[in-house]
Amino acid sequence: MAQVLEFKLPDLGEGLTEAEIVRWLVAVGDVVAVDQPVVEVETAKAMVEVPCPYGGVVTARYGEEGTELPVGAPLLTVAVGGTGDAGSATAPVAAEEDAGTAAVQAGSAESAVSSEYSGNVLVGYGTAGPAARRRRVRQAAPAAAPAPVAAPAPVSVPAHRGPVPVISPLVRKLARDGGLDLRQVRGSGPEGLILRADVELALAAARDRQATAPEPAPSAAPVTSAGERVPLRGVRGAVADKLSRSRTEIPDATCWVDADATELMAARAVMNAAGGPKISLLALLARICVHALARFPELNSTVDTAAREIVRLPDVHLGFAAQTPRGLVVPVVKDAGRRTAEALTEEFGRLTEAARQSALTPADLTGGTFTLNNYGVFGVDGSTPIINHPEAAMLGVGRIVPKPWVHRGELAVRQVVQLSLTFDHRVCDGGTAGGFLRYVADCVEQPAVLLRTV
């Protein structure tokens, strides 16, 4: 007899509580194998393909594309065949029926089979095979199974089985951004495939209807209610929550200093002229940060508010701010203190490219202990950055521009940069923060200072 197993949305990473269904990779009736990706979801940090830990036939899907589901909500159900039909997901249950009959009838029956096995299910990680003795048989009777709606839809929308056929994810995003229900669009492509022109035509028609609609009667509503409302979700929502939490919990302060970066730029030019892989400026600044944190470890820490303790961290995992089409993200270079300038340049390049392609994994975006923010790429001189909670500090770097500067007692044109440090005043006082920033500025002005610690 077939066994119907429910697969719930797993915990996809640190701090993630929900995900939006972007694209279903299987339809009801499809046969899936163990660890086969079944749905593509967008979390606040990355786009992730979620594999199913069961092998069998998909009997129901929960949620349309564009629906946001909380972690732990049902994703789909799979009908698993007899012993040996679906690999590890259908471990032998004959012996279990004898030993676990009482457990099947216990009051905790609502704890679905998948609830024990669907944590951290990510492509590349696989799914853990639980012990067979912990499995239980789900009764196949219709009365005992939940009653999912395979294709839920509003009453005014025609029912549609499976995902709406769209030529590309970009077209689906265009429709979602415009608030357009793709189920109401008639596709002009082969077999009703919805093309970009179809979506643009539907959006234009919607705008025309809006323009010709009679104006509502004046009301006492505030003027702001007429503005555009943009949902705070996905990356934008995660950034809003994290920055708000940082401002609420962390008593931060900022200090800054101008530095003559002429010697640092000259040193980089010499390195790159010597042959081999090119060294990025960000990699050199990262090396300076790592050495500064070794001298001032108070800033490579976090605050455990529940225990009222400062936790000083032994390793430097360096985050760096990166602007992408999906918004601001902070990829993390793990073990930055053990990497050379060449290795740092390579890892910065890899993570930046992955960010542009929306291919960063939750592991790439978590675990940072200190952040380097090079906002100079936006053409600005200074900033007072908000700390990336739960870290304790962030170094900001402005643009490097020619400015008048007194050098060796004479006025000269030098390459000048403004450095700023925002720090959690709970982990240190101004003297420590000022000492850290001054050391960074000294290394920028005289890179040879690093030779004492290399």
PDB file of N, CA and C in Angstrom, residues 114-159:
ATOM      1  N   SER A 114       7.686  13.958   7.860  1.00  0.00           N
ATOM      2  CA  SER A 114       8.750  14.807   7.333  1.00  0.00           C
ATOM      3  C   SER A 114       9.278  15.782   8.351  1.00  0.00           C
ATOM      4  N   SER A 115       8.578  16.014   9.455  1.00  0.00           N
ATOM      5  CA  SER A 115       9.009  17.037  10.401  1.00  0.00           C
ATOM      6  C   SER A 115      10.343  16.710  11.024  1.00  0.00           C
ATOM      7  N   GLU A 116      10.743  15.427  11.011  1.00  0.00           N
ATOM      8  CA  GLU A 116      12.014  15.055  11.613  1.00  0.00           C
ATOM      9  C   GLU A 116      13.158  15.084  10.617  1.00  0.00           C
ATOM     10  N   TYR A 117      12.844  15.122   9.335  1.00  0.00           N
ATOM     11  CA  TYR A 117      13.900  14.903   8.348  1.00  0.00           C
ATOM     12  C   TYR A 117      14.085  16.045   7.371  1.00  0.00           C
ATOM     13  N   SER A 118      13.341  17.144   7.511  1.00  0.00           N
ATOM     14  CA  SER A 118      13.381  18.160   6.466  1.00  0.00           C
ATOM     15  C   SER A 118      14.142  19.400   6.877  1.00  0.00           C
ATOM     16  N   GLY A 119      15.068  19.311   7.822  1.00  0.00           N
ATOM     17  CA  GLY A 119      15.856  20.466   8.205  1.00  0.00           C
ATOM     18  C   GLY A 119      17.068  20.630   7.325  1.00  0.00           C
ATOM     19  N   ASN A 120      17.375  21.903   6.940  1.00  0.00           N
ATOM     20  CA  ASN A 120      18.561  22.217   6.153  1.00  0.00           C
ATOM     21  C   ASN A 120      18.654  21.376   4.893  1.00  0.00           C
ATOM     22  N   VAL A 121      17.565  21.292   4.153  1.00  0.00           N
ATOM     23  CA  VAL A 121      17.581  20.545   2.893  1.00  0.00           C
ATOM     24  C   VAL A 121      17.997  21.505   1.797  1.00  0.00           C
ATOM     25  N   LEU A 122      19.231  21.388   1.325  1.00  0.00           N
ATOM     26  CA  LEU A 122      19.768  22.289   0.323  1.00  0.00           C
ATOM     27  C   LEU A 122      20.490  21.503  -0.744  1.00  0.00           C
ATOM     28  N   VAL A 123      20.457  22.008  -1.991  1.00  0.00           N
ATOM     29  CA  VAL A 123      21.216  21.376  -3.062  1.00  0.00           C
ATOM     30  C   VAL A 123      22.696  21.434  -2.699  1.00  0.00           C
ATOM     31  N   GLY A 124      23.364  20.301  -2.803  1.00  0.00           N
ATOM     32  CA  GLY A 124      24.776  20.242  -2.437  1.00  0.00           C
ATOM     33  C   GLY A 124      24.995  19.686  -1.048  1.00  0.00           C
ATOM     34  N   TYR A 125      23.949  19.744  -0.194  1.00  0.00           N
ATOM     35  CA  TYR A 125      24.069  19.192   1.145  1.00  0.00           C
ATOM     36  C   TYR A 125      23.410  17.821   1.244  1.00  0.00           C
ATOM     37  N   GLY A 126      22.400  17.574   0.406  1.00  0.00           N
ATOM     38  CA  GLY A 126      21.695  16.314   0.458  1.00  0.00           C
ATOM     39  C   GLY A 126      20.758  16.278   1.642  1.00  0.00           C
ATOM     40  N   THR A 127      20.124  15.136   1.840  1.00  0.00           N
ATOM     41  CA  THR A 127      19.200  14.979   2.955  1.00  0.00           C
ATOM     42  C   THR A 127      19.676  13.859   3.845  1.00  0.00           C
ATOM     43  N   ALA A 128      19.563  14.070   5.129  1.00  0.00           N
ATOM     44  CA  ALA A 128      20.026  13.079   6.093  1.00  0.00           C
ATOM     45  C   ALA A 128      19.076  11.908   6.122  1.00  0.00           C
ATOM     46  N   GLY A 129      19.623  10.701   6.164  1.00  0.00           N
ATOM     47  CA  GLY A 129      18.813   9.508   6.249  1.00  0.00           C
ATOM     48  C   GLY A 129      18.546   9.157   7.690  1.00  0.00           C
ATOM     49  N   PRO A 130      17.323   9.354   8.188  1.00  0.00           N
ATOM     50  CA  PRO A 130      17.016   9.069   9.577  1.00  0.00           C
ATOM     51  C   PRO A 130      16.958   7.576   9.846  1.00  0.00           C
ATOM     52  N   ALA A 131      17.094   7.218  11.101  1.00  0.00           N
ATOM     53  CA  ALA A 131      17.022   5.819  11.483  1.00  0.00           C
ATOM     54  C   ALA A 131      15.629   5.287  11.221  1.00  0.00           C
ATOM     55  N   ALA A 132      15.566   4.019  10.731  1.00  0.00           N
ATOM     56  CA  ALA A 132      14.271   3.455  10.359  1.00  0.00           C
ATOM     57  C   ALA A 132      13.357   3.331  11.557  1.00  0.00           C
ATOM     58  N   ARG A 133      13.939   3.103  12.741  1.00  0.00           N
ATOM     59  CA  ARG A 133      13.089   2.908  13.909  1.00  0.00           C
ATOM     60  C   ARG A 133      12.340   4.174  14.280  1.00  0.00           C
ATOM     61  N   ARG A 134      12.759   5.330  13.788  1.00  0.00           N
ATOM     62  CA  ARG A 134      12.067   6.577  14.114  1.00  0.00           C
ATOM     63  C   ARG A 134      10.966   6.896  13.120  1.00  0.00           C
ATOM     64  N   ARG A 135      10.866   6.070  12.044  1.00  0.00           N
ATOM     65  CA  ARG A 135       9.831   6.329  11.057  1.00  0.00           C
ATOM     66  C   ARG A 135       8.492   5.794  11.554  1.00  0.00           C
ATOM     67  N   ARG A 136       7.446   6.294  11.016  1.00  0.00           N
ATOM     68  CA  ARG A 136       6.125   5.825  11.351  1.00  0.00           C
ATOM     69  C   ARG A 136       5.306   5.774  10.085  1.00  0.00           C
ATOM     70  N   VAL A 137       4.278   4.955  10.097  1.00  0.00           N
ATOM     71  CA  VAL A 137       3.458   4.756   8.908  1.00  0.00           C
ATOM     72  C   VAL A 137       2.319   5.756   8.927  1.00  0.00           C
ATOM     73  N   ARG A 138       2.149   6.462   7.868  1.00  0.00           N
ATOM     74  CA  ARG A 138       1.005   7.365   7.726  1.00  0.00           C
ATOM     75  C   ARG A 138      -0.138   6.592   7.087  1.00  0.00           C
ATOM     76  N   GLN A 139      -1.272   6.595   7.720  1.00  0.00           N
ATOM     77  CA  GLN A 139      -2.403   5.880   7.176  1.00  0.00           C
ATOM     78  C   GLN A 139      -2.814   6.478   5.848  1.00  0.00           C
ATOM     79  N   ALA A 140      -3.132   5.600   4.888  1.00  0.00           N
ATOM     80  CA  ALA A 140      -3.472   6.068   3.551  1.00  0.00           C
ATOM     81  C   ALA A 140      -4.933   6.434   3.412  1.00  0.00           C
ATOM     82  N   ALA A 141      -5.758   6.180   4.461  1.00  0.00           N
ATOM     83  CA  ALA A 141      -7.176   6.500   4.348  1.00  0.00           C
ATOM     84  C   ALA A 141      -7.366   7.985   4.160  1.00  0.00           C
ATOM     85  N   PRO A 142      -8.305   8.377   3.313  1.00  0.00           N
ATOM     86  CA  PRO A 142      -8.499   9.813   3.042  1.00  0.00           C
ATOM     87  C   PRO A 142      -8.843  10.596   4.292  1.00  0.00           C
ATOM     88  N   ALA A 143      -9.553   9.984   5.245  1.00  0.00           N
ATOM     89  CA  ALA A 143      -9.971  10.729   6.429  1.00  0.00           C
ATOM     90  C   ALA A 143      -8.791  11.091   7.306  1.00  0.00           C
ATOM     91  N   ALA A 144      -7.711  10.282   7.249  1.00  0.00           N
ATOM     92  CA  ALA A 144      -6.562  10.541   8.122  1.00  0.00           C
ATOM     93  C   ALA A 144      -5.578  11.499   7.514  1.00  0.00           C
ATOM     94  N   ALA A 145      -5.659  11.751   6.217  1.00  0.00           N
ATOM     95  CA  ALA A 145      -4.701  12.624   5.559  1.00  0.00           C
ATOM     96  C   ALA A 145      -5.243  14.040   5.508  1.00  0.00           C
ATOM     97  N   PRO A 146      -4.367  15.056   5.482  1.00  0.00           N
ATOM     98  CA  PRO A 146      -4.838  16.433   5.339  1.00  0.00           C
ATOM     99  C   PRO A 146      -5.507  16.621   3.994  1.00  0.00           C
ATOM    100  N   ALA A 147      -6.280  17.646   3.887  1.00  0.00           N
ATOM    101  CA  ALA A 147      -7.021  17.899   2.648  1.00  0.00           C
ATOM    102  C   ALA A 147      -6.450  19.096   1.944  1.00  0.00           C
ATOM    103  N   PRO A 148      -5.289  18.927   1.267  1.00  0.00           N
ATOM    104  CA  PRO A 148      -4.682  20.075   0.576  1.00  0.00           C
ATOM    105  C   PRO A 148      -5.467  20.435  -0.670  1.00  0.00           C
ATOM    106  N   VAL A 149      -5.323  21.680  -1.032  1.00  0.00           N
ATOM    107  CA  VAL A 149      -5.904  22.137  -2.294  1.00  0.00           C
ATOM    108  C   VAL A 149      -4.777  22.190  -3.291  1.00  0.00           C
ATOM    109  N   ALA A 150      -4.808  21.301  -4.278  1.00  0.00           N
ATOM    110  CA  ALA A 150      -3.683  21.161  -5.198  1.00  0.00           C
ATOM    111  C   ALA A 150      -3.435  22.424  -5.973  1.00  0.00           C
ATOM    112  N   ALA A 151      -4.456  23.173  -6.294  1.00  0.00           N
ATOM    113  CA  ALA A 151      -4.272  24.410  -7.060  1.00  0.00           C
ATOM    114  C   ALA A 151      -5.184  25.489  -6.507  1.00  0.00           C
ATOM    115  N   PRO A 152      -4.883  26.022  -5.302  1.00  0.00           N
ATOM    116  CA  PRO A 152      -5.766  27.028  -4.713  1.00  0.00           C
ATOM    117  C   PRO A 152      -5.786  28.275  -5.559  1.00  0.00           C
ATOM    118  N   ALA A 153      -6.955  28.868  -5.675  1.00  0.00           N
ATOM    119  CA  ALA A 153      -7.094  30.081  -6.472  1.00  0.00           C
ATOM    120  C   ALA A 153      -8.297  30.856  -5.982  1.00  0.00           C
ATOM    121  N   PRO A 154      -8.283  32.171  -6.113  1.00  0.00           N
ATOM    122  CA  PRO A 154      -9.446  32.959  -5.746  1.00  0.00           C
ATOM    123  C   PRO A 154     -10.641  32.561  -6.606  1.00  0.00           C
ATOM    124  N   VAL A 155     -11.839  32.851  -6.088  1.00  0.00           N
ATOM    125  CA  VAL A 155     -13.048  32.444  -6.792  1.00  0.00           C
ATOM    126  C   VAL A 155     -13.137  33.088  -8.166  1.00  0.00           C
ATOM    127  N   SER A 156     -12.655  34.339  -8.261  1.00  0.00           N
ATOM    128  CA  SER A 156     -12.793  35.065  -9.517  1.00  0.00           C
ATOM    129  C   SER A 156     -11.771  34.657 -10.563  1.00  0.00           C
ATOM    130  N   VAL A 157     -10.840  33.775 -10.202  1.00  0.00           N
ATOM    131  CA  VAL A 157      -9.778  33.383 -11.130  1.00  0.00           C
ATOM    132  C   VAL A 157     -10.025  31.974 -11.616  1.00  0.00           C
ATOM    133  N   PRO A 158      -9.956  31.707 -12.906  1.00  0.00           N
ATOM    134  CA  PRO A 158     -10.172  30.343 -13.400  1.00  0.00           C
ATOM    135  C   PRO A 158      -9.152  29.396 -12.809  1.00  0.00           C
ATOM    136  N   ALA A 159      -9.569  28.163 -12.503  1.00  0.00           N
ATOM    137  CA  ALA A 159      -8.643  27.171 -11.944  1.00  0.00           C
ATOM    138  C   ALA A 159      -7.587  26.822 -12.966  1.00  0.00           C
TER     139      ALA A 159
END
